[in-house]
mmCIF file of C-alpha atoms in Angstrom:
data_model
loop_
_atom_site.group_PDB
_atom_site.id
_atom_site.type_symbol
_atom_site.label_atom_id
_atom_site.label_comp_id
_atom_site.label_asym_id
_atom_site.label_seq_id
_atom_site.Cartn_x
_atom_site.Cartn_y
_atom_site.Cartn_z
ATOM 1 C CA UNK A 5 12.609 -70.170 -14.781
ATOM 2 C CA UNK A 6 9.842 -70.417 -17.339
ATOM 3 C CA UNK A 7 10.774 -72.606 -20.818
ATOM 4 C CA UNK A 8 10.493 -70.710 -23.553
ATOM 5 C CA UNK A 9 8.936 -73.234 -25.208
ATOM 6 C CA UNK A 10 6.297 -74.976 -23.180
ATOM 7 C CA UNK A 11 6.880 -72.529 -20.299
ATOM 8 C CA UNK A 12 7.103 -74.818 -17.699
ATOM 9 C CA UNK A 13 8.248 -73.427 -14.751
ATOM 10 C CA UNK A 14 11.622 -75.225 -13.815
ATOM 11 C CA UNK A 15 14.248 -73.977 -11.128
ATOM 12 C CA UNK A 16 16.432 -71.079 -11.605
ATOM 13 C CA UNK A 17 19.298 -72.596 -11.764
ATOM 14 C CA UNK A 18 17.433 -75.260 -15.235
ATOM 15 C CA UNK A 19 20.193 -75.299 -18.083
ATOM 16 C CA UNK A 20 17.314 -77.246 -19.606
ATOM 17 C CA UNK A 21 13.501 -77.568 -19.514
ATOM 18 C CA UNK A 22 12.494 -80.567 -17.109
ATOM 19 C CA UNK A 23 9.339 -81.227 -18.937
ATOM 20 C CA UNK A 24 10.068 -81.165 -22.947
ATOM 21 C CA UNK A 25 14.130 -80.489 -22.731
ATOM 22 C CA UNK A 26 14.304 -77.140 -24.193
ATOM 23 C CA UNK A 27 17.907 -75.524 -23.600
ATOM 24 C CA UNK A 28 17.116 -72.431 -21.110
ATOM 25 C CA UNK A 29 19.613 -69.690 -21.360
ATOM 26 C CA UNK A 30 19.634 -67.627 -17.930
ATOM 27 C CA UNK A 31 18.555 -63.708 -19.009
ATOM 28 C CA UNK A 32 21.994 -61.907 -17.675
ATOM 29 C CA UNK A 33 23.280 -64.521 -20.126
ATOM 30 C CA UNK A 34 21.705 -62.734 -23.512
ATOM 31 C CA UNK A 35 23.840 -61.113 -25.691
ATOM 32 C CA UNK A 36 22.439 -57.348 -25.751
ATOM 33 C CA UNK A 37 22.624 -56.087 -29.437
ATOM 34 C CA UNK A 38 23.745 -52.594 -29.342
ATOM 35 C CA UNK A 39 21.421 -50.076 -31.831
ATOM 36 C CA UNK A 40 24.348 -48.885 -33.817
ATOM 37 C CA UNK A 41 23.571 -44.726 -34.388
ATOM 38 C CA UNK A 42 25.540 -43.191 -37.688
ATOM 39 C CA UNK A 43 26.418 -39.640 -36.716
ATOM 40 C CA UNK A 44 25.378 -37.361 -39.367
ATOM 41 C CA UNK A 45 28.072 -35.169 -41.299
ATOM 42 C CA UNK A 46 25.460 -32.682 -42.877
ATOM 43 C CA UNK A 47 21.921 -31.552 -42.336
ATOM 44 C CA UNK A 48 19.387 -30.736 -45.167
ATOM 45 C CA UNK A 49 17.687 -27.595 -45.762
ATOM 46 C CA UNK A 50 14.065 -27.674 -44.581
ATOM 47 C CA UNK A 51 14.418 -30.714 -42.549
ATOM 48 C CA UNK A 52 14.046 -30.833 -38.376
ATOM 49 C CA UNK A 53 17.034 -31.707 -36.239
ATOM 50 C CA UNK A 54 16.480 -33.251 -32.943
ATOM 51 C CA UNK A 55 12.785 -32.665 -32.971
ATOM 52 C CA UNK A 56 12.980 -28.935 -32.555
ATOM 53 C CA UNK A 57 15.803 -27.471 -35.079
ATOM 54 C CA UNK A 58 14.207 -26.449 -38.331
ATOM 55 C CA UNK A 59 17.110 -26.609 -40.655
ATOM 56 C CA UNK A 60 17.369 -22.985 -42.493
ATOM 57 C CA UNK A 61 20.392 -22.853 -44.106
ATOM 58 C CA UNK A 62 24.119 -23.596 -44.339
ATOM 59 C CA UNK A 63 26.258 -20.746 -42.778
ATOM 60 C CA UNK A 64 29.801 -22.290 -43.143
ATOM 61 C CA UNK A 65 31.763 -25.318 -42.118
ATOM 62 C CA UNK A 66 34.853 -25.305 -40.641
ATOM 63 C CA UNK A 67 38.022 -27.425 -38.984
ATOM 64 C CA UNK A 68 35.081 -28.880 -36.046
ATOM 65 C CA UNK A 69 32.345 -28.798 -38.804
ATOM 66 C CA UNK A 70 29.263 -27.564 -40.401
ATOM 67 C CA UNK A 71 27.474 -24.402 -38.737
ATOM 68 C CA UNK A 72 23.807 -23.863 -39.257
ATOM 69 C CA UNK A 73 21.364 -21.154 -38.939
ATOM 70 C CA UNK A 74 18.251 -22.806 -37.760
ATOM 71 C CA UNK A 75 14.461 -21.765 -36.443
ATOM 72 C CA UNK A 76 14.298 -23.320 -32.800
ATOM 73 C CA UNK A 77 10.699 -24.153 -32.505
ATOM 74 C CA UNK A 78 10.415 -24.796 -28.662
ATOM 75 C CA UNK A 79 11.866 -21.369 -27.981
ATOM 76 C CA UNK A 80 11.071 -19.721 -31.645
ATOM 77 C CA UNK A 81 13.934 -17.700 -32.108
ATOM 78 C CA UNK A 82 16.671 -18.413 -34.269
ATOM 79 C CA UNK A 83 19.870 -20.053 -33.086
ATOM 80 C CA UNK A 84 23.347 -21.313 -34.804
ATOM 81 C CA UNK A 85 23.900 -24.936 -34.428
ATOM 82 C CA UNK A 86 27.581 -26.440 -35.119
ATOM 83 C CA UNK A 87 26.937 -30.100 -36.457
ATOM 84 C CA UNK A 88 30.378 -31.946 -35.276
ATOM 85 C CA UNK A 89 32.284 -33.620 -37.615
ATOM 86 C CA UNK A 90 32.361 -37.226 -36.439
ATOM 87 C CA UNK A 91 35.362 -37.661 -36.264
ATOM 88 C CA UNK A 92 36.091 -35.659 -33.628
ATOM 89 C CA UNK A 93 32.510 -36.602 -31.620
ATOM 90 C CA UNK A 94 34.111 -40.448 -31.892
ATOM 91 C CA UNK A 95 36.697 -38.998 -29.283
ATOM 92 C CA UNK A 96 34.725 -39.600 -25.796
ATOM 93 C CA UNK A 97 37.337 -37.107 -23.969
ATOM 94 C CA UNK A 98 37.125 -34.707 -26.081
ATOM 95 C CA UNK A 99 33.409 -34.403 -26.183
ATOM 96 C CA UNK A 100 34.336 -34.206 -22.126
ATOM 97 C CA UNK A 101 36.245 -31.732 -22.537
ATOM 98 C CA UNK A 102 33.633 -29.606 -24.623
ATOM 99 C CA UNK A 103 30.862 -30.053 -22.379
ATOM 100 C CA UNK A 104 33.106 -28.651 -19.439
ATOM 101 C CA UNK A 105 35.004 -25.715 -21.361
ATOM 102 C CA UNK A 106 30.940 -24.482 -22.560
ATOM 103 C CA UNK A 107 29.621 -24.515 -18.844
ATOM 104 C CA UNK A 108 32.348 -21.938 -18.380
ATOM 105 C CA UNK A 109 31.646 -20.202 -21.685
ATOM 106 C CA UNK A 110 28.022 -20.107 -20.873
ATOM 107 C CA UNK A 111 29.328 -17.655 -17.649
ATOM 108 C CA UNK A 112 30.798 -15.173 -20.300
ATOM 109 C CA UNK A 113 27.698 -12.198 -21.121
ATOM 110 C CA UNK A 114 29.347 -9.381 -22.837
ATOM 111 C CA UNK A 115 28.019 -7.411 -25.580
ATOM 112 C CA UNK A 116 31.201 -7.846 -28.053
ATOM 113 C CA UNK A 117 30.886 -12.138 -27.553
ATOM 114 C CA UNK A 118 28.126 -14.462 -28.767
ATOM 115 C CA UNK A 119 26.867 -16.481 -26.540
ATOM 116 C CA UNK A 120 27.213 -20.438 -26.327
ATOM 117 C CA UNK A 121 23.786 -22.301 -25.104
ATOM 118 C CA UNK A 122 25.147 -25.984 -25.251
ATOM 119 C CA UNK A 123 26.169 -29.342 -26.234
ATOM 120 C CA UNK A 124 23.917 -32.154 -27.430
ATOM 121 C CA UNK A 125 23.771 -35.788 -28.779
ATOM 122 C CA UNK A 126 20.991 -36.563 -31.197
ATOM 123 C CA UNK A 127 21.219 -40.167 -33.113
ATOM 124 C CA UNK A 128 25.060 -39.935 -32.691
ATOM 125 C CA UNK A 129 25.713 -37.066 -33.792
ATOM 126 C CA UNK A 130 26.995 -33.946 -31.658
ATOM 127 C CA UNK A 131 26.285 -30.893 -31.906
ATOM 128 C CA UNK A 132 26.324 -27.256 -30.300
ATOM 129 C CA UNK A 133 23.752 -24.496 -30.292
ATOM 130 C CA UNK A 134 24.671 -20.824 -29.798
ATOM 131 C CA UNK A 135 23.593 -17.529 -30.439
ATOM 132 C CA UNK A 136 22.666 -16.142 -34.224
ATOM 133 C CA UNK A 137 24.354 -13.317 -35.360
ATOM 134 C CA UNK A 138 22.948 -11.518 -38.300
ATOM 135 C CA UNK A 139 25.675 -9.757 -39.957
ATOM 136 C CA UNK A 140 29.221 -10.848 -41.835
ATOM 137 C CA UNK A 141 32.048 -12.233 -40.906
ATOM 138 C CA UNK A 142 35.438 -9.308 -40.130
ATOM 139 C CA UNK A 143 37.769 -12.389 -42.258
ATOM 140 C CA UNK A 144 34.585 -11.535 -46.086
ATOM 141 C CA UNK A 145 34.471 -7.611 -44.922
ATOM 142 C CA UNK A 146 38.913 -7.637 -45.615
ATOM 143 C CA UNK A 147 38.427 -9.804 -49.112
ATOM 144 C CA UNK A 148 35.751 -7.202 -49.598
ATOM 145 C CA UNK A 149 37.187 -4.135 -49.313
ATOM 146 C CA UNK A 150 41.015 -5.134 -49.127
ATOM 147 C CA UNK A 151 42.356 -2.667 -46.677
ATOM 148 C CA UNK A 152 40.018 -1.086 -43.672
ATOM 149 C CA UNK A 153 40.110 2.470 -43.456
ATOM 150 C CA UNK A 154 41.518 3.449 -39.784
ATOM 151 C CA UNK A 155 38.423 4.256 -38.041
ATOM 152 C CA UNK A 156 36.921 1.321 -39.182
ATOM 153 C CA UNK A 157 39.671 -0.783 -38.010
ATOM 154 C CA UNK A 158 40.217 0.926 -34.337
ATOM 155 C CA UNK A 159 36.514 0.717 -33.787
ATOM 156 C CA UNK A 160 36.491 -3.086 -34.599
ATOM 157 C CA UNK A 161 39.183 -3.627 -32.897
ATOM 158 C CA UNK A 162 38.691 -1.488 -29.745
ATOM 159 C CA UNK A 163 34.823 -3.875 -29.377
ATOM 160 C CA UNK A 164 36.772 -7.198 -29.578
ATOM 161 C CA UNK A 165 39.025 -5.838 -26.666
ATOM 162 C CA UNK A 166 36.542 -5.435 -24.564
ATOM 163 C CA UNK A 167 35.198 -8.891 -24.930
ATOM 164 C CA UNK A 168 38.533 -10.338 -24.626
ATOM 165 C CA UNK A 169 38.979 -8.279 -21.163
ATOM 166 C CA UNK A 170 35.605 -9.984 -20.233
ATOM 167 C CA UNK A 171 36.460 -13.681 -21.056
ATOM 168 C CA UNK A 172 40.208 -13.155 -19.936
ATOM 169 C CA UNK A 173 38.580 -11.851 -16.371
ATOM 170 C CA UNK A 174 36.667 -14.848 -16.090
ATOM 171 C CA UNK A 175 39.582 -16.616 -16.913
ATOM 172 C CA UNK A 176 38.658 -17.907 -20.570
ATOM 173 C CA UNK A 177 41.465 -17.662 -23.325
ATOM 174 C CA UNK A 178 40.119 -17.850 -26.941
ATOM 175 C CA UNK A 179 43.264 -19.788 -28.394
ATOM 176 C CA UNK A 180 41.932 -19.434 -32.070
ATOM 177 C CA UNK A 181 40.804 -15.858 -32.642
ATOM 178 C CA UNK A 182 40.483 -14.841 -36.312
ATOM 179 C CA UNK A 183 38.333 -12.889 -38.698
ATOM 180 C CA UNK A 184 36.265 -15.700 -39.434
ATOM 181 C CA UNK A 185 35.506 -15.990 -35.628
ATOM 182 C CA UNK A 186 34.597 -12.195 -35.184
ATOM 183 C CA UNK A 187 31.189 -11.605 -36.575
ATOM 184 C CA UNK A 188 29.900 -7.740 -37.127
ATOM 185 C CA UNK A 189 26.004 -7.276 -36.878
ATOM 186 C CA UNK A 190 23.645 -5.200 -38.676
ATOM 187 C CA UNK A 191 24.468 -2.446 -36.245
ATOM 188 C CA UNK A 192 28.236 -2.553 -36.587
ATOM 189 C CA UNK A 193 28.979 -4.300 -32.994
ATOM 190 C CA UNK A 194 31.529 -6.590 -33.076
ATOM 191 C CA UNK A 195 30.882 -9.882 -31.911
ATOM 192 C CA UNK A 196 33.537 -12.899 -30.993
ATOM 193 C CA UNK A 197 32.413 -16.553 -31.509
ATOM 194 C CA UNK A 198 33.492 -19.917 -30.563
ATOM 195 C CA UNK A 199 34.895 -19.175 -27.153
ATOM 196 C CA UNK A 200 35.467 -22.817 -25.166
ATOM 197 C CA UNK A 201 35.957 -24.842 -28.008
ATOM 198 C CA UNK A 202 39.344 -24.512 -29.072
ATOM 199 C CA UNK A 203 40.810 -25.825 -25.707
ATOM 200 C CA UNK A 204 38.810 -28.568 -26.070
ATOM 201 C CA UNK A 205 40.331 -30.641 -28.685
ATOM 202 C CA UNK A 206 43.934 -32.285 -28.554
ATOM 203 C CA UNK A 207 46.753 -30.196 -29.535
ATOM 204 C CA UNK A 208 50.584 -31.191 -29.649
ATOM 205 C CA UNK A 209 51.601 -27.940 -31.047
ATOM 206 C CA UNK A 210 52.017 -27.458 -35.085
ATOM 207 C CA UNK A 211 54.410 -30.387 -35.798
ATOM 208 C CA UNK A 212 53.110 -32.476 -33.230
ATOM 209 C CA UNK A 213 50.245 -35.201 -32.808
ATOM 210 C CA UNK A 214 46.882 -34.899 -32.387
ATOM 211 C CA UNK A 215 44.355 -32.410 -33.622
ATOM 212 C CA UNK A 216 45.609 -28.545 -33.674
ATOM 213 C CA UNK A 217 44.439 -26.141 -31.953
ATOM 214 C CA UNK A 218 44.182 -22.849 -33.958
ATOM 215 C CA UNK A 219 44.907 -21.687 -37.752
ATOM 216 C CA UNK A 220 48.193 -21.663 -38.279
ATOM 217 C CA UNK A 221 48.585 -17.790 -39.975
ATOM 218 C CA UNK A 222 46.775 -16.585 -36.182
ATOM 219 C CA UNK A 223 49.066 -19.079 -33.931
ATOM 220 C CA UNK A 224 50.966 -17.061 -31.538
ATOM 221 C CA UNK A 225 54.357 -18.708 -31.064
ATOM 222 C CA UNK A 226 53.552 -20.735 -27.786
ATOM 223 C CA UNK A 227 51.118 -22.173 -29.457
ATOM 224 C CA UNK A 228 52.804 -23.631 -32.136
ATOM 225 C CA UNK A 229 55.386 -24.645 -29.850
ATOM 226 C CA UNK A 230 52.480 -26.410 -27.811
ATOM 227 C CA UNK A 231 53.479 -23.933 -25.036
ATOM 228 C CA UNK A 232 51.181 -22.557 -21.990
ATOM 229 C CA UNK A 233 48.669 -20.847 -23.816
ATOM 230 C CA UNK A 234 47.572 -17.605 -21.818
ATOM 231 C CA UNK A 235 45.576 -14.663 -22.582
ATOM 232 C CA UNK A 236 48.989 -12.395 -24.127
ATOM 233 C CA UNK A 237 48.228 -15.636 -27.146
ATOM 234 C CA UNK A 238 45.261 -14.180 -27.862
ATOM 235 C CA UNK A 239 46.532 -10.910 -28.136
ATOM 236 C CA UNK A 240 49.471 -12.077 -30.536
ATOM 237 C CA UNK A 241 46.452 -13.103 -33.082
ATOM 238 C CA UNK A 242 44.798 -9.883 -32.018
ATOM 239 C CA UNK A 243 47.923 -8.250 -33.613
ATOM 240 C CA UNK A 244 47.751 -10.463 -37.013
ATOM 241 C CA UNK A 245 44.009 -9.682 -36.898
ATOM 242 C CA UNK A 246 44.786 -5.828 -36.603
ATOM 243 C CA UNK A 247 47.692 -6.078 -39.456
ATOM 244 C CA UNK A 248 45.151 -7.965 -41.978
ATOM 245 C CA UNK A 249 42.621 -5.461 -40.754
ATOM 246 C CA UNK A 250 44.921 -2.919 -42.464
ATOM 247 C CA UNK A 251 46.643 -4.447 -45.234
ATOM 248 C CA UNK A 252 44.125 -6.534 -46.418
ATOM 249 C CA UNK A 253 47.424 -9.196 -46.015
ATOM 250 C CA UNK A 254 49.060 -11.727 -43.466
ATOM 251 C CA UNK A 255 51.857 -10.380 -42.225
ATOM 252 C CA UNK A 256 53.614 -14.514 -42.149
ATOM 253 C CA UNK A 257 52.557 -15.835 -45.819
ATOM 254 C CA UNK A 258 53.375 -19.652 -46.877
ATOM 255 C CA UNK A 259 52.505 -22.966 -48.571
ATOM 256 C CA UNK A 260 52.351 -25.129 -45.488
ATOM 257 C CA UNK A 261 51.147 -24.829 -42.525
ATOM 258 C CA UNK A 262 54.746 -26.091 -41.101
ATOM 259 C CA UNK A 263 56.326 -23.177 -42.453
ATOM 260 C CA UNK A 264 53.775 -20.581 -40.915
ATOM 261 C CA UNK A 265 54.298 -21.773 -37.640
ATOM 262 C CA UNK A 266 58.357 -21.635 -38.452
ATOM 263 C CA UNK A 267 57.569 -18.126 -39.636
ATOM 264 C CA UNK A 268 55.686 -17.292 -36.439
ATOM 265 C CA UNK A 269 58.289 -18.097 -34.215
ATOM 266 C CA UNK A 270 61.143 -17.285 -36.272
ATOM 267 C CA UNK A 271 60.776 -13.626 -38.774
ATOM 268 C CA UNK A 272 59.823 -10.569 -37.325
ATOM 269 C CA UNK A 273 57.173 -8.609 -39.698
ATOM 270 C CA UNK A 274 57.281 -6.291 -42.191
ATOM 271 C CA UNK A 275 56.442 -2.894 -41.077
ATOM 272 C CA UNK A 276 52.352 -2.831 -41.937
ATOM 273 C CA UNK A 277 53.131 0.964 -43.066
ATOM 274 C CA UNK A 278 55.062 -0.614 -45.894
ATOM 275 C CA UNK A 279 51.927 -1.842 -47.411
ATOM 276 C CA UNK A 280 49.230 1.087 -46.367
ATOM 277 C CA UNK A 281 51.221 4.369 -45.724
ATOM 278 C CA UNK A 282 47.870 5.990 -44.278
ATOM 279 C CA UNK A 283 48.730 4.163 -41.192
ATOM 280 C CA UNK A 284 49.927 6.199 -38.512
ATOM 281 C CA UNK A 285 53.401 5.295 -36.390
ATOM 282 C CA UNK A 286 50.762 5.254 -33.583
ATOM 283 C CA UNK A 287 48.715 2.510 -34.730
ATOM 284 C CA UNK A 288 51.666 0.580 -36.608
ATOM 285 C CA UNK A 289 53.646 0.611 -33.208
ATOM 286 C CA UNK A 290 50.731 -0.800 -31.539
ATOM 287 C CA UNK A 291 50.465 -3.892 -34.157
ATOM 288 C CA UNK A 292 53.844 -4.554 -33.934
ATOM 289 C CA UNK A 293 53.888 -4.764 -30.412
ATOM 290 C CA UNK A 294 51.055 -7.116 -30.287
ATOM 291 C CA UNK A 295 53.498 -9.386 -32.555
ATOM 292 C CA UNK A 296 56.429 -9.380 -30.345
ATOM 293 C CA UNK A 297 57.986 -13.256 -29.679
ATOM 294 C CA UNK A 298 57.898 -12.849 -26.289
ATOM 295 C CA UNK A 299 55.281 -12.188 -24.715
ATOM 296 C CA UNK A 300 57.036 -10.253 -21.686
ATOM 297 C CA UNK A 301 57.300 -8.345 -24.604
ATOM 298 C CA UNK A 302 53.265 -7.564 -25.869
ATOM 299 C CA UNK A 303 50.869 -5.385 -24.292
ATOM 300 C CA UNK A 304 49.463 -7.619 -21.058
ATOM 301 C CA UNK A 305 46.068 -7.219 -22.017
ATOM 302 C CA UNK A 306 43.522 -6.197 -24.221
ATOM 303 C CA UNK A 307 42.471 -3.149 -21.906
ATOM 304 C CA UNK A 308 46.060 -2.015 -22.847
ATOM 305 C CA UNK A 309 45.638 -2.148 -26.401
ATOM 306 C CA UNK A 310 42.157 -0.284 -26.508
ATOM 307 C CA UNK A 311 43.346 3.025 -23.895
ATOM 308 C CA UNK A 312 46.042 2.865 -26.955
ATOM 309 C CA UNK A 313 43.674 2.826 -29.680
ATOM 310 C CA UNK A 314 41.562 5.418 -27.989
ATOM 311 C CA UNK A 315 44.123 7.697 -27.614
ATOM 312 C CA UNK A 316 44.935 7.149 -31.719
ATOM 313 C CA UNK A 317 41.598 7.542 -32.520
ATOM 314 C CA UNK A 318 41.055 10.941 -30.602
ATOM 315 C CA UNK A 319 43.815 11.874 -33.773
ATOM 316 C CA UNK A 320 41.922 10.921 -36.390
ATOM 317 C CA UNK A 321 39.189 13.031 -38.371
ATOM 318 C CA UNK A 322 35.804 11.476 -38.825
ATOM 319 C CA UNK A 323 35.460 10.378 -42.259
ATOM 320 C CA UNK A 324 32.928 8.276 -44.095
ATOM 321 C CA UNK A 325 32.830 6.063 -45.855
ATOM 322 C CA UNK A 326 29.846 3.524 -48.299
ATOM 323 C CA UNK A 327 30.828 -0.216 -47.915
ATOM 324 C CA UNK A 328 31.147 -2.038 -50.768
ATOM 325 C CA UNK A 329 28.148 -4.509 -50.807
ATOM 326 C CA UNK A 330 27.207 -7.998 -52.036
ATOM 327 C CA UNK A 331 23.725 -8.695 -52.701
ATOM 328 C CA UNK A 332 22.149 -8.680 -49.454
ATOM 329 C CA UNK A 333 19.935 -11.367 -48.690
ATOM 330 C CA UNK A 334 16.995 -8.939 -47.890
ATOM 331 C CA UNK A 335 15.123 -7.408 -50.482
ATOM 332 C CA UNK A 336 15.575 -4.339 -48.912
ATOM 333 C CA UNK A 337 18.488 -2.707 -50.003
ATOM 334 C CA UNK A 338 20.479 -1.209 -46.869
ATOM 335 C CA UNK A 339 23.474 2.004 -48.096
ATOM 336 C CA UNK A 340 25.276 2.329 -44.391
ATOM 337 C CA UNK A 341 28.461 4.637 -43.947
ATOM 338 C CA UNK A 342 31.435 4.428 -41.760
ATOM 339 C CA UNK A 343 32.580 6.657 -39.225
ATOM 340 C CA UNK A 344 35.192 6.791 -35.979
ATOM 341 C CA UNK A 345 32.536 6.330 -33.063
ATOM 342 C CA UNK A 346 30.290 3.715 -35.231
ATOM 343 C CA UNK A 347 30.714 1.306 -37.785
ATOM 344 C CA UNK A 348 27.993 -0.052 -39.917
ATOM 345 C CA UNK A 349 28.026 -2.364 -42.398
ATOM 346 C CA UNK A 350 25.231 -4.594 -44.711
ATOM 347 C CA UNK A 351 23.169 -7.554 -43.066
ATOM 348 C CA UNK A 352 25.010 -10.422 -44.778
ATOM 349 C CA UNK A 353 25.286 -14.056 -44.669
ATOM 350 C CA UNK A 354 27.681 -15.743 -41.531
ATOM 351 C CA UNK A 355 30.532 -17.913 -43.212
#
């Protein structure tokens, strides 16, 4: 073992140097300093993530974290990226956990779901890429125009049936659909995000430990009860979706997240015709069936609900309709109309 002084070669086994008395510490012996990485919590306009991501713009942040729209320059297309809060990348299981549930999520290829590419670690921070959808969010089109004329709501609603029916064949369960999740493009196609990562993180029910899964006013009642969570949950929050859709209100309405989730599995809900008479029986029957308690109870899946909503719509006159815009982030100013077998609505910014 060479002295690190004089470097005389002395035996392996030298505590010290034979020829000037130097102490020799064995290498296996070192202390290895660990590089300490600080996980980022926000990414700055114009800069480059990860050597690739060219940082656009904010989109929205969320219970998981910030979401991105960014310029992938190895593939030059633009992509979302989901920067994870780190809090939640501290948890090594849980970052387990997403990896697995978004190799299963990268198996789902349907029209009405955007599509999750994958998770990555750079400088300790976490974070997922998926596909960019140009368009606005189904939770800013309700505060836009408060309640959704019918043919607007059945043909949202019949599009994020069939992707449910294609994740729940494959075996995938959303466990927090909402507005904010469903994403309508420039053409009008609706589009559901986030599928895998709500079954990733911990979840002891609403009033228990650990971090919940789901918003509270879209819980079905298994879920706050921490129950099996199947895919007649996502079509309870399918029914809260299609209530909001045409009330432009939650049908369970509180100041605590504790007492939505008593709410959900407690009060039944207020007729949705009460608040929109234009509603038909038809289409109110089919919300409050999607609400039942039980789930014996709701429709068994989300084929169900659209034959039902196909049949209402074959009742319905086409009407039209001019969306109420924002200024569009385009210069280009974009008038689109409504009808039964299409909706369209302005390019606007994901939240």
């Amino acid at each position: 073992m060479k002295c690190p002084k004089c470097h005389f070669d002395n035996p392996s086994d030298s505590k010290f140097c034979k020829e000037c008395g130097t102490q020799i510490i064995p290498l296996k012996e070192i202390p290895v300093t660990e590089t300490l990485e600080t996980p980022k919590e926000e990414l700055t306009t114009g800069s480059t993530f990860a050597g690739r991501y060219q940082i656009i713009e904010e989109l929205g942040k969320g219970g998981m974290g910030k979401v991105y729209k960014v310029f992938d320059k190895e593939v030059n297309a633009k992509i979302a990226l989901k920067l994870i809060k780190p809090e939640i990348a501290a948890d090594k299981k849980t970052i387990e956990r997403f990896r697995n549930e978004l190799k299963t999520a990268r198996d789902i290829s349907h029209k009405n779901i955007c599509r999750m590419y994958d998770l990555n670690k750079e400088e300790g921070s976490y974070y997922i890429t998926m596909e960019y959808v140009e368009g606005q969010d189904l939770k800013s089109l309700v505060r836009q125009t408060g309640q959704l004329a019918m043919p607007t709501t059945i043909s949202i609603a019949k599009q994020v049936c069939e992707g449910l029916s294609e994740a729940h064949k494959l075996g995938t369960v959303h466990r927090d659909l909402k507005p904010s999740n469903i994403m309508i493009d420039r053409e009008g196609n609706a589009r559901i995000m986030d599928f895998g990562i709500a079954r990733s993180l911990k979840a002891k029910g609403i009033t228990g430990a650990g971090v919940m899964i789901g918003t509270p006013e879209y819980m079905s009642p298994e879920q706050v009860e921490a129950k099996d969570v199947e895919q007649r949950s996502d079509i309870y929050s399918l029914g809260i979706i299609l209530y909001e859709m045409t009330t432009g209100r939650l049908p369970f309405q509180a100041d605590t997240p504790f007492a939505v989730g008593v709410m959900q599995k407690s009060e039944t809900p207020e007729n949705p015709k009460e608040f929109n008479p234009q509603i038909t029986d038809d289409l109110s029957h089919v919300i409050l069936k999607c609400l039942e308690k039980e789930k014996e109870k709701r429709y068994q899946s989300a084929g169900e609900i659209r034959s039902e909503l196909e049949n209402i719509e074959k009742g319905i006159p086409t009407t039209e309709k001019v969306v109420p815009k924002r200024k569009p982030l385009t210069s280009k100013k974009i008038t689109v109309k409504f009808n039964v077998k299409r909706v369209l609505i302005p390019a606007l910014i994901l939240l």
